[in-house]
Amino acid sequence: LDFMTSINTNISYKLCSDLESSSNSSDLKLQDHGKEMVKNTENEQSIKLDASMVIIGFVTFVGDSARGILFPALWPLCQKLGGSKVDLGYLVSIFSVGRLMVSTRMGKIADKYRHRAALLISGAVLLFGALLWANTIFLGGLPVLFIAQLTLGLGTGSLGVTRSYVVEQAPPKVRTYMLARLSALQYAGFAATPLAGSAVVIPLVPSL
């Protein structure tokens, strides 16, 4: 009887050991699978974040390029339309006035309808302003140029929206770096694009 009891005990112990080993093995597999799923999810999020940051960076660059690239042509065009240096000062400032007027409104639109809606609206306004600016001579002269400058300013009021998107979407460990890149693109749009504008304007100055 003791012998049979010993055999049963050994068998039970072995079965328990096998079950425990199998359970541990299953747990490890589940853990590995979970880690793999998390890693894949992080990779997908990283790809989406990189793509969205490219778009946000492009919007920021174009926004300040609208002021920078057109700046070299502003004075020759103002002169051609009969404007003075005082008018030039007003034309430069009215761009910033337009941006100031719409910046907080764009923030409210982004809060209510999300960032995409705010960026689409500002992009459409910016495009309209650029078309108006390009056809100023044919549409009414100096007053139209003032309206075009104001409209361009309104269309570039999305800078706060782009920054808030970065703060919201970027992980904390790269958030400051992303914001720094965004600021660099902003400065590049304003400070570097006048070189391109000058290259186009210089040959056209006699005709302007």
mmCIF file of N, CA and C in Angstrom, residues 117-208:
data_model
loop_
_atom_site.group_PDB
_atom_site.id
_atom_site.type_symbol
_atom_site.label_atom_id
_atom_site.label_comp_id
_atom_site.label_asym_id
_atom_site.label_seq_id
_atom_site.Cartn_x
_atom_site.Cartn_y
_atom_site.Cartn_z
ATOM 1 N N ALA A 117 -8.721 70.726 -39.505
ATOM 2 C CA ALA A 117 -9.647 71.750 -39.976
ATOM 3 C C ALA A 117 -8.992 73.130 -39.950
ATOM 4 N N ALA A 118 -8.290 73.432 -38.866
ATOM 5 C CA ALA A 118 -7.629 74.734 -38.759
ATOM 6 C C ALA A 118 -6.568 74.906 -39.844
ATOM 7 N N LEU A 119 -5.801 73.848 -40.107
ATOM 8 C CA LEU A 119 -4.742 73.943 -41.116
ATOM 9 C C LEU A 119 -5.317 74.036 -42.529
ATOM 10 N N LEU A 120 -6.410 73.345 -42.791
ATOM 11 C CA LEU A 120 -7.048 73.437 -44.110
ATOM 12 C C LEU A 120 -7.600 74.834 -44.350
ATOM 13 N N ILE A 121 -8.226 75.405 -43.328
ATOM 14 C CA ILE A 121 -8.766 76.759 -43.468
ATOM 15 C C ILE A 121 -7.647 77.764 -43.717
ATOM 16 N N SER A 122 -6.595 77.693 -42.910
ATOM 17 C CA SER A 122 -5.486 78.638 -43.083
ATOM 18 C C SER A 122 -4.805 78.448 -44.431
ATOM 19 N N GLY A 123 -4.691 77.200 -44.881
ATOM 20 C CA GLY A 123 -4.093 76.941 -46.186
ATOM 21 C C GLY A 123 -4.908 77.524 -47.323
ATOM 22 N N ALA A 124 -6.239 77.415 -47.227
ATOM 23 C CA ALA A 124 -7.105 77.973 -48.268
ATOM 24 C C ALA A 124 -7.013 79.496 -48.293
ATOM 25 N N VAL A 125 -6.978 80.118 -47.113
ATOM 26 C CA VAL A 125 -6.852 81.579 -47.040
ATOM 27 C C VAL A 125 -5.501 82.019 -47.601
ATOM 28 N N LEU A 126 -4.450 81.277 -47.271
ATOM 29 C CA LEU A 126 -3.114 81.605 -47.766
ATOM 30 C C LEU A 126 -3.056 81.515 -49.288
ATOM 31 N N LEU A 127 -3.662 80.480 -49.857
ATOM 32 C CA LEU A 127 -3.687 80.328 -51.311
ATOM 33 C C LEU A 127 -4.436 81.479 -51.968
ATOM 34 N N PHE A 128 -5.567 81.848 -51.390
ATOM 35 C CA PHE A 128 -6.337 82.974 -51.931
ATOM 36 C C PHE A 128 -5.513 84.270 -51.881
ATOM 37 N N GLY A 129 -4.836 84.484 -50.759
ATOM 38 C CA GLY A 129 -4.009 85.676 -50.629
ATOM 39 C C GLY A 129 -2.876 85.705 -51.637
ATOM 40 N N ALA A 130 -2.267 84.544 -51.886
ATOM 41 C CA ALA A 130 -1.172 84.481 -52.866
ATOM 42 C C ALA A 130 -1.670 84.786 -54.278
ATOM 43 N N LEU A 131 -2.839 84.253 -54.624
ATOM 44 C CA LEU A 131 -3.413 84.547 -55.952
ATOM 45 C C LEU A 131 -3.767 86.028 -56.076
ATOM 46 N N LEU A 132 -4.290 86.595 -54.998
ATOM 47 C CA LEU A 132 -4.631 88.012 -54.995
ATOM 48 C C LEU A 132 -3.374 88.866 -55.159
ATOM 49 N N TRP A 133 -2.318 88.482 -54.453
ATOM 50 C CA TRP A 133 -1.051 89.219 -54.515
ATOM 51 C C TRP A 133 -0.480 89.164 -55.928
ATOM 52 N N ALA A 134 -0.531 87.984 -56.541
ATOM 53 C CA ALA A 134 0.056 87.816 -57.874
ATOM 54 C C ALA A 134 -0.689 88.606 -58.945
ATOM 55 N N ASN A 135 -1.961 88.901 -58.697
ATOM 56 C CA ASN A 135 -2.775 89.611 -59.703
ATOM 57 C C ASN A 135 -3.140 91.019 -59.269
ATOM 58 N N THR A 136 -2.353 91.575 -58.354
ATOM 59 C CA THR A 136 -2.657 92.912 -57.825
ATOM 60 C C THR A 136 -2.731 93.966 -58.923
ATOM 61 N N ILE A 137 -1.793 93.920 -59.853
ATOM 62 C CA ILE A 137 -1.734 94.936 -60.911
ATOM 63 C C ILE A 137 -3.013 94.949 -61.734
ATOM 64 N N PHE A 138 -3.627 93.780 -61.906
ATOM 65 C CA PHE A 138 -4.799 93.675 -62.771
ATOM 66 C C PHE A 138 -6.115 93.876 -62.023
ATOM 67 N N LEU A 139 -6.046 93.898 -60.688
ATOM 68 C CA LEU A 139 -7.291 93.905 -59.908
ATOM 69 C C LEU A 139 -7.584 95.224 -59.202
ATOM 70 N N GLY A 140 -6.726 96.213 -59.320
ATOM 71 C CA GLY A 140 -7.075 97.477 -58.685
ATOM 72 C C GLY A 140 -5.935 98.210 -58.035
ATOM 73 N N GLY A 141 -4.729 97.734 -58.163
ATOM 74 C CA GLY A 141 -3.591 98.501 -57.699
ATOM 75 C C GLY A 141 -3.285 98.388 -56.224
ATOM 76 N N LEU A 142 -2.849 99.484 -55.644
ATOM 77 C CA LEU A 142 -2.315 99.497 -54.286
ATOM 78 C C LEU A 142 -3.316 99.031 -53.225
ATOM 79 N N PRO A 143 -4.580 99.434 -53.266
ATOM 80 C CA PRO A 143 -5.522 98.930 -52.257
ATOM 81 C C PRO A 143 -5.629 97.400 -52.247
ATOM 82 N N VAL A 144 -5.576 96.808 -53.428
ATOM 83 C CA VAL A 144 -5.638 95.346 -53.514
ATOM 84 C C VAL A 144 -4.387 94.717 -52.916
ATOM 85 N N LEU A 145 -3.239 95.392 -53.076
ATOM 86 C CA LEU A 145 -2.002 94.878 -52.490
ATOM 87 C C LEU A 145 -2.096 94.878 -50.958
ATOM 88 N N PHE A 146 -2.708 95.905 -50.393
ATOM 89 C CA PHE A 146 -2.929 95.927 -48.952
ATOM 90 C C PHE A 146 -3.814 94.761 -48.519
ATOM 91 N N ILE A 147 -4.875 94.521 -49.278
ATOM 92 C CA ILE A 147 -5.785 93.407 -48.958
ATOM 93 C C ILE A 147 -5.063 92.077 -49.084
ATOM 94 N N ALA A 148 -4.218 91.962 -50.119
ATOM 95 C CA ALA A 148 -3.472 90.715 -50.330
ATOM 96 C C ALA A 148 -2.505 90.458 -49.182
ATOM 97 N N GLN A 149 -1.804 91.502 -48.739
ATOM 98 C CA GLN A 149 -0.875 91.354 -47.613
ATOM 99 C C GLN A 149 -1.615 90.949 -46.340
ATOM 100 N N LEU A 150 -2.761 91.574 -46.099
ATOM 101 C CA LEU A 150 -3.556 91.221 -44.930
ATOM 102 C C LEU A 150 -4.040 89.775 -45.017
ATOM 103 N N THR A 151 -4.474 89.367 -46.205
ATOM 104 C CA THR A 151 -4.969 87.995 -46.393
ATOM 105 C C THR A 151 -3.855 86.972 -46.201
ATOM 106 N N LEU A 152 -2.665 87.289 -46.684
ATOM 107 C CA LEU A 152 -1.522 86.396 -46.465
ATOM 108 C C LEU A 152 -1.238 86.248 -44.977
ATOM 109 N N GLY A 153 -1.327 87.358 -44.251
ATOM 110 C CA GLY A 153 -1.134 87.291 -42.808
ATOM 111 C C GLY A 153 -2.184 86.429 -42.130
ATOM 112 N N LEU A 154 -3.435 86.572 -42.563
ATOM 113 C CA LEU A 154 -4.502 85.735 -42.011
ATOM 114 C C LEU A 154 -4.246 84.258 -42.294
ATOM 115 N N GLY A 155 -3.719 83.974 -43.473
ATOM 116 C CA GLY A 155 -3.474 82.581 -43.855
ATOM 117 C C GLY A 155 -2.300 81.941 -43.155
ATOM 118 N N THR A 156 -1.435 82.763 -42.553
ATOM 119 C CA THR A 156 -0.265 82.202 -41.869
ATOM 120 C C THR A 156 -0.437 82.206 -40.347
ATOM 121 N N GLY A 157 -1.662 82.344 -39.893
ATOM 122 C CA GLY A 157 -1.914 82.380 -38.457
ATOM 123 C C GLY A 157 -2.001 81.023 -37.798
ATOM 124 N N SER A 158 -1.508 80.000 -38.471
ATOM 125 C CA SER A 158 -1.614 78.635 -37.948
ATOM 126 C C SER A 158 -0.370 78.186 -37.193
ATOM 127 N N LEU A 159 0.555 79.098 -36.930
ATOM 128 C CA LEU A 159 1.794 78.701 -36.256
ATOM 129 C C LEU A 159 1.509 78.108 -34.876
ATOM 130 N N GLY A 160 0.608 78.723 -34.134
ATOM 131 C CA GLY A 160 0.255 78.185 -32.829
ATOM 132 C C GLY A 160 -0.379 76.811 -32.920
ATOM 133 N N VAL A 161 -1.135 76.575 -33.999
ATOM 134 C CA VAL A 161 -1.781 75.270 -34.193
ATOM 135 C C VAL A 161 -0.738 74.186 -34.445
ATOM 136 N N THR A 162 0.264 74.497 -35.265
ATOM 137 C CA THR A 162 1.302 73.504 -35.544
ATOM 138 C C THR A 162 2.089 73.161 -34.282
ATOM 139 N N ARG A 163 2.368 74.147 -33.471
ATOM 140 C CA ARG A 163 3.106 73.890 -32.231
ATOM 141 C C ARG A 163 2.267 73.069 -31.249
ATOM 142 N N SER A 164 0.987 73.376 -31.167
ATOM 143 C CA SER A 164 0.143 72.611 -30.250
ATOM 144 C C SER A 164 0.014 71.163 -30.704
ATOM 145 N N TYR A 165 0.039 70.937 -32.026
ATOM 146 C CA TYR A 165 -0.015 69.565 -32.535
ATOM 147 C C TYR A 165 1.226 68.789 -32.107
ATOM 148 N N VAL A 166 2.387 69.435 -32.204
ATOM 149 C CA VAL A 166 3.625 68.776 -31.794
ATOM 150 C C VAL A 166 3.584 68.435 -30.308
ATOM 151 N N VAL A 167 3.147 69.386 -29.501
ATOM 152 C CA VAL A 167 3.071 69.152 -28.057
ATOM 153 C C VAL A 167 2.119 68.007 -27.737
ATOM 154 N N GLU A 168 1.037 67.920 -28.481
ATOM 155 C CA GLU A 168 0.015 66.898 -28.220
ATOM 156 C C GLU A 168 0.439 65.515 -28.694
ATOM 157 N N GLN A 169 1.134 65.440 -29.825
ATOM 158 C CA GLN A 169 1.408 64.150 -30.455
ATOM 159 C C GLN A 169 2.800 63.592 -30.161
ATOM 160 N N ALA A 170 3.770 64.429 -29.997
ATOM 161 C CA ALA A 170 5.148 63.945 -29.837
ATOM 162 C C ALA A 170 5.368 63.377 -28.438
ATOM 163 N N PRO A 171 6.070 62.245 -28.324
ATOM 164 C CA PRO A 171 6.407 61.700 -27.002
ATOM 165 C C PRO A 171 7.259 62.686 -26.219
ATOM 166 N N PRO A 172 7.158 62.686 -24.892
ATOM 167 C CA PRO A 172 7.912 63.658 -24.079
ATOM 168 C C PRO A 172 9.414 63.650 -24.337
ATOM 169 N N LYS A 173 9.970 62.483 -24.639
ATOM 170 C CA LYS A 173 11.426 62.399 -24.794
ATOM 171 C C LYS A 173 11.935 63.093 -26.059
ATOM 172 N N VAL A 174 11.055 63.321 -27.050
ATOM 173 C CA VAL A 174 11.485 64.005 -28.280
ATOM 174 C C VAL A 174 10.697 65.287 -28.525
ATOM 175 N N ARG A 175 9.874 65.686 -27.588
ATOM 176 C CA ARG A 175 8.981 66.838 -27.792
ATOM 177 C C ARG A 175 9.764 68.134 -27.984
ATOM 178 N N THR A 176 10.739 68.375 -27.126
ATOM 179 C CA THR A 176 11.531 69.606 -27.244
ATOM 180 C C THR A 176 12.314 69.634 -28.544
ATOM 181 N N TYR A 177 12.834 68.480 -28.945
ATOM 182 C CA TYR A 177 13.575 68.385 -30.202
ATOM 183 C C TYR A 177 12.664 68.707 -31.392
ATOM 184 N N MET A 178 11.440 68.170 -31.367
ATOM 185 C CA MET A 178 10.493 68.444 -32.446
ATOM 186 C C MET A 178 10.126 69.926 -32.510
ATOM 187 N N LEU A 179 9.922 70.535 -31.347
ATOM 188 C CA LEU A 179 9.603 71.958 -31.318
ATOM 189 C C LEU A 179 10.763 72.797 -31.838
ATOM 190 N N ALA A 180 11.987 72.374 -31.518
ATOM 191 C CA ALA A 180 13.165 73.085 -32.010
ATOM 192 C C ALA A 180 13.261 72.989 -33.534
ATOM 193 N N ARG A 181 12.969 71.814 -34.072
ATOM 194 C CA ARG A 181 12.969 71.646 -35.535
ATOM 195 C C ARG A 181 11.913 72.533 -36.180
ATOM 196 N N LEU A 182 10.761 72.611 -35.539
ATOM 197 C CA LEU A 182 9.684 73.434 -36.076
ATOM 198 C C LEU A 182 10.094 74.916 -36.089
ATOM 199 N N SER A 183 10.730 75.362 -35.026
ATOM 200 C CA SER A 183 11.203 76.744 -34.968
ATOM 201 C C SER A 183 12.262 77.009 -36.035
ATOM 202 N N ALA A 184 13.131 76.028 -36.266
ATOM 203 C CA ALA A 184 14.162 76.179 -37.295
ATOM 204 C C ALA A 184 13.534 76.321 -38.679
ATOM 205 N N LEU A 185 12.492 75.551 -38.941
ATOM 206 C CA LEU A 185 11.801 75.649 -40.231
ATOM 207 C C LEU A 185 11.106 76.999 -40.376
ATOM 208 N N GLN A 186 10.562 77.488 -39.275
ATOM 209 C CA GLN A 186 9.933 78.803 -39.311
ATOM 210 C C GLN A 186 10.948 79.878 -39.669
ATOM 211 N N TYR A 187 12.110 79.859 -39.011
ATOM 212 C CA TYR A 187 13.144 80.853 -39.288
ATOM 213 C C TYR A 187 13.702 80.698 -40.698
ATOM 214 N N ALA A 188 13.808 79.451 -41.149
ATOM 215 C CA ALA A 188 14.286 79.221 -42.511
ATOM 216 C C ALA A 188 13.315 79.802 -43.527
ATOM 217 N N GLY A 189 12.023 79.639 -43.272
ATOM 218 C CA GLY A 189 11.018 80.186 -44.180
ATOM 219 C C GLY A 189 11.078 81.695 -44.268
ATOM 220 N N PHE A 190 11.338 82.342 -43.130
ATOM 221 C CA PHE A 190 11.361 83.807 -43.122
ATOM 222 C C PHE A 190 12.708 84.370 -43.570
ATOM 223 N N ALA A 191 13.804 83.746 -43.137
ATOM 224 C CA ALA A 191 15.125 84.321 -43.355
ATOM 225 C C ALA A 191 15.806 83.839 -44.631
ATOM 226 N N ALA A 192 15.517 82.616 -45.067
ATOM 227 C CA ALA A 192 16.226 82.054 -46.217
ATOM 228 C C ALA A 192 15.498 82.272 -47.535
ATOM 229 N N THR A 193 14.173 82.255 -47.520
ATOM 230 C CA THR A 193 13.442 82.362 -48.788
ATOM 231 C C THR A 193 13.551 83.726 -49.473
ATOM 232 N N PRO A 194 13.850 84.832 -48.756
ATOM 233 C CA PRO A 194 14.087 86.079 -49.504
ATOM 234 C C PRO A 194 15.198 85.974 -50.537
ATOM 235 N N LEU A 195 16.159 85.070 -50.308
ATOM 236 C CA LEU A 195 17.205 84.854 -51.315
ATOM 237 C C LEU A 195 16.602 84.346 -52.613
ATOM 238 N N ALA A 196 15.670 83.404 -52.489
ATOM 239 C CA ALA A 196 14.990 82.891 -53.682
ATOM 240 C C ALA A 196 14.135 83.970 -54.317
ATOM 241 N N GLY A 197 13.458 84.767 -53.471
ATOM 242 C CA GLY A 197 12.650 85.856 -54.005
ATOM 243 C C GLY A 197 13.487 86.879 -54.747
ATOM 244 N N SER A 198 14.665 87.184 -54.204
ATOM 245 C CA SER A 198 15.549 88.146 -54.863
ATOM 246 C C SER A 198 16.031 87.631 -56.213
ATOM 247 N N ALA A 199 16.332 86.329 -56.260
ATOM 248 C CA ALA A 199 16.809 85.744 -57.515
ATOM 249 C C ALA A 199 15.760 85.864 -58.617
ATOM 250 N N VAL A 200 14.484 85.833 -58.226
ATOM 251 C CA VAL A 200 13.417 85.969 -59.221
ATOM 252 C C VAL A 200 13.140 87.438 -59.531
ATOM 253 N N VAL A 201 13.192 88.292 -58.515
ATOM 254 C CA VAL A 201 12.796 89.679 -58.678
ATOM 255 C C VAL A 201 13.824 90.500 -59.450
ATOM 256 N N ILE A 202 15.106 90.267 -59.180
ATOM 257 C CA ILE A 202 16.161 91.103 -59.791
ATOM 258 C C ILE A 202 16.028 91.174 -61.326
ATOM 259 N N PRO A 203 15.828 90.056 -62.013
ATOM 260 C CA PRO A 203 15.668 90.168 -63.481
ATOM 261 C C PRO A 203 14.373 90.868 -63.880
ATOM 262 N N LEU A 204 13.371 90.895 -62.976
ATOM 263 C CA LEU A 204 12.073 91.458 -63.340
ATOM 264 C C LEU A 204 11.919 92.921 -62.914
ATOM 265 N N VAL A 205 12.884 93.445 -62.160
ATOM 266 C CA VAL A 205 12.748 94.809 -61.636
ATOM 267 C C VAL A 205 12.519 95.829 -62.756
ATOM 268 N N PRO A 206 13.237 95.758 -63.890
ATOM 269 C CA PRO A 206 12.963 96.738 -64.940
ATOM 270 C C PRO A 206 11.514 96.721 -65.424
ATOM 271 N N SER A 207 10.930 95.511 -65.504
ATOM 272 C CA SER A 207 9.552 95.430 -65.968
ATOM 273 C C SER A 207 8.558 95.856 -64.898
ATOM 274 N N LEU A 208 8.952 95.704 -63.622
ATOM 275 C CA LEU A 208 8.074 96.174 -62.553
ATOM 276 C C LEU A 208 8.118 97.699 -62.452
#
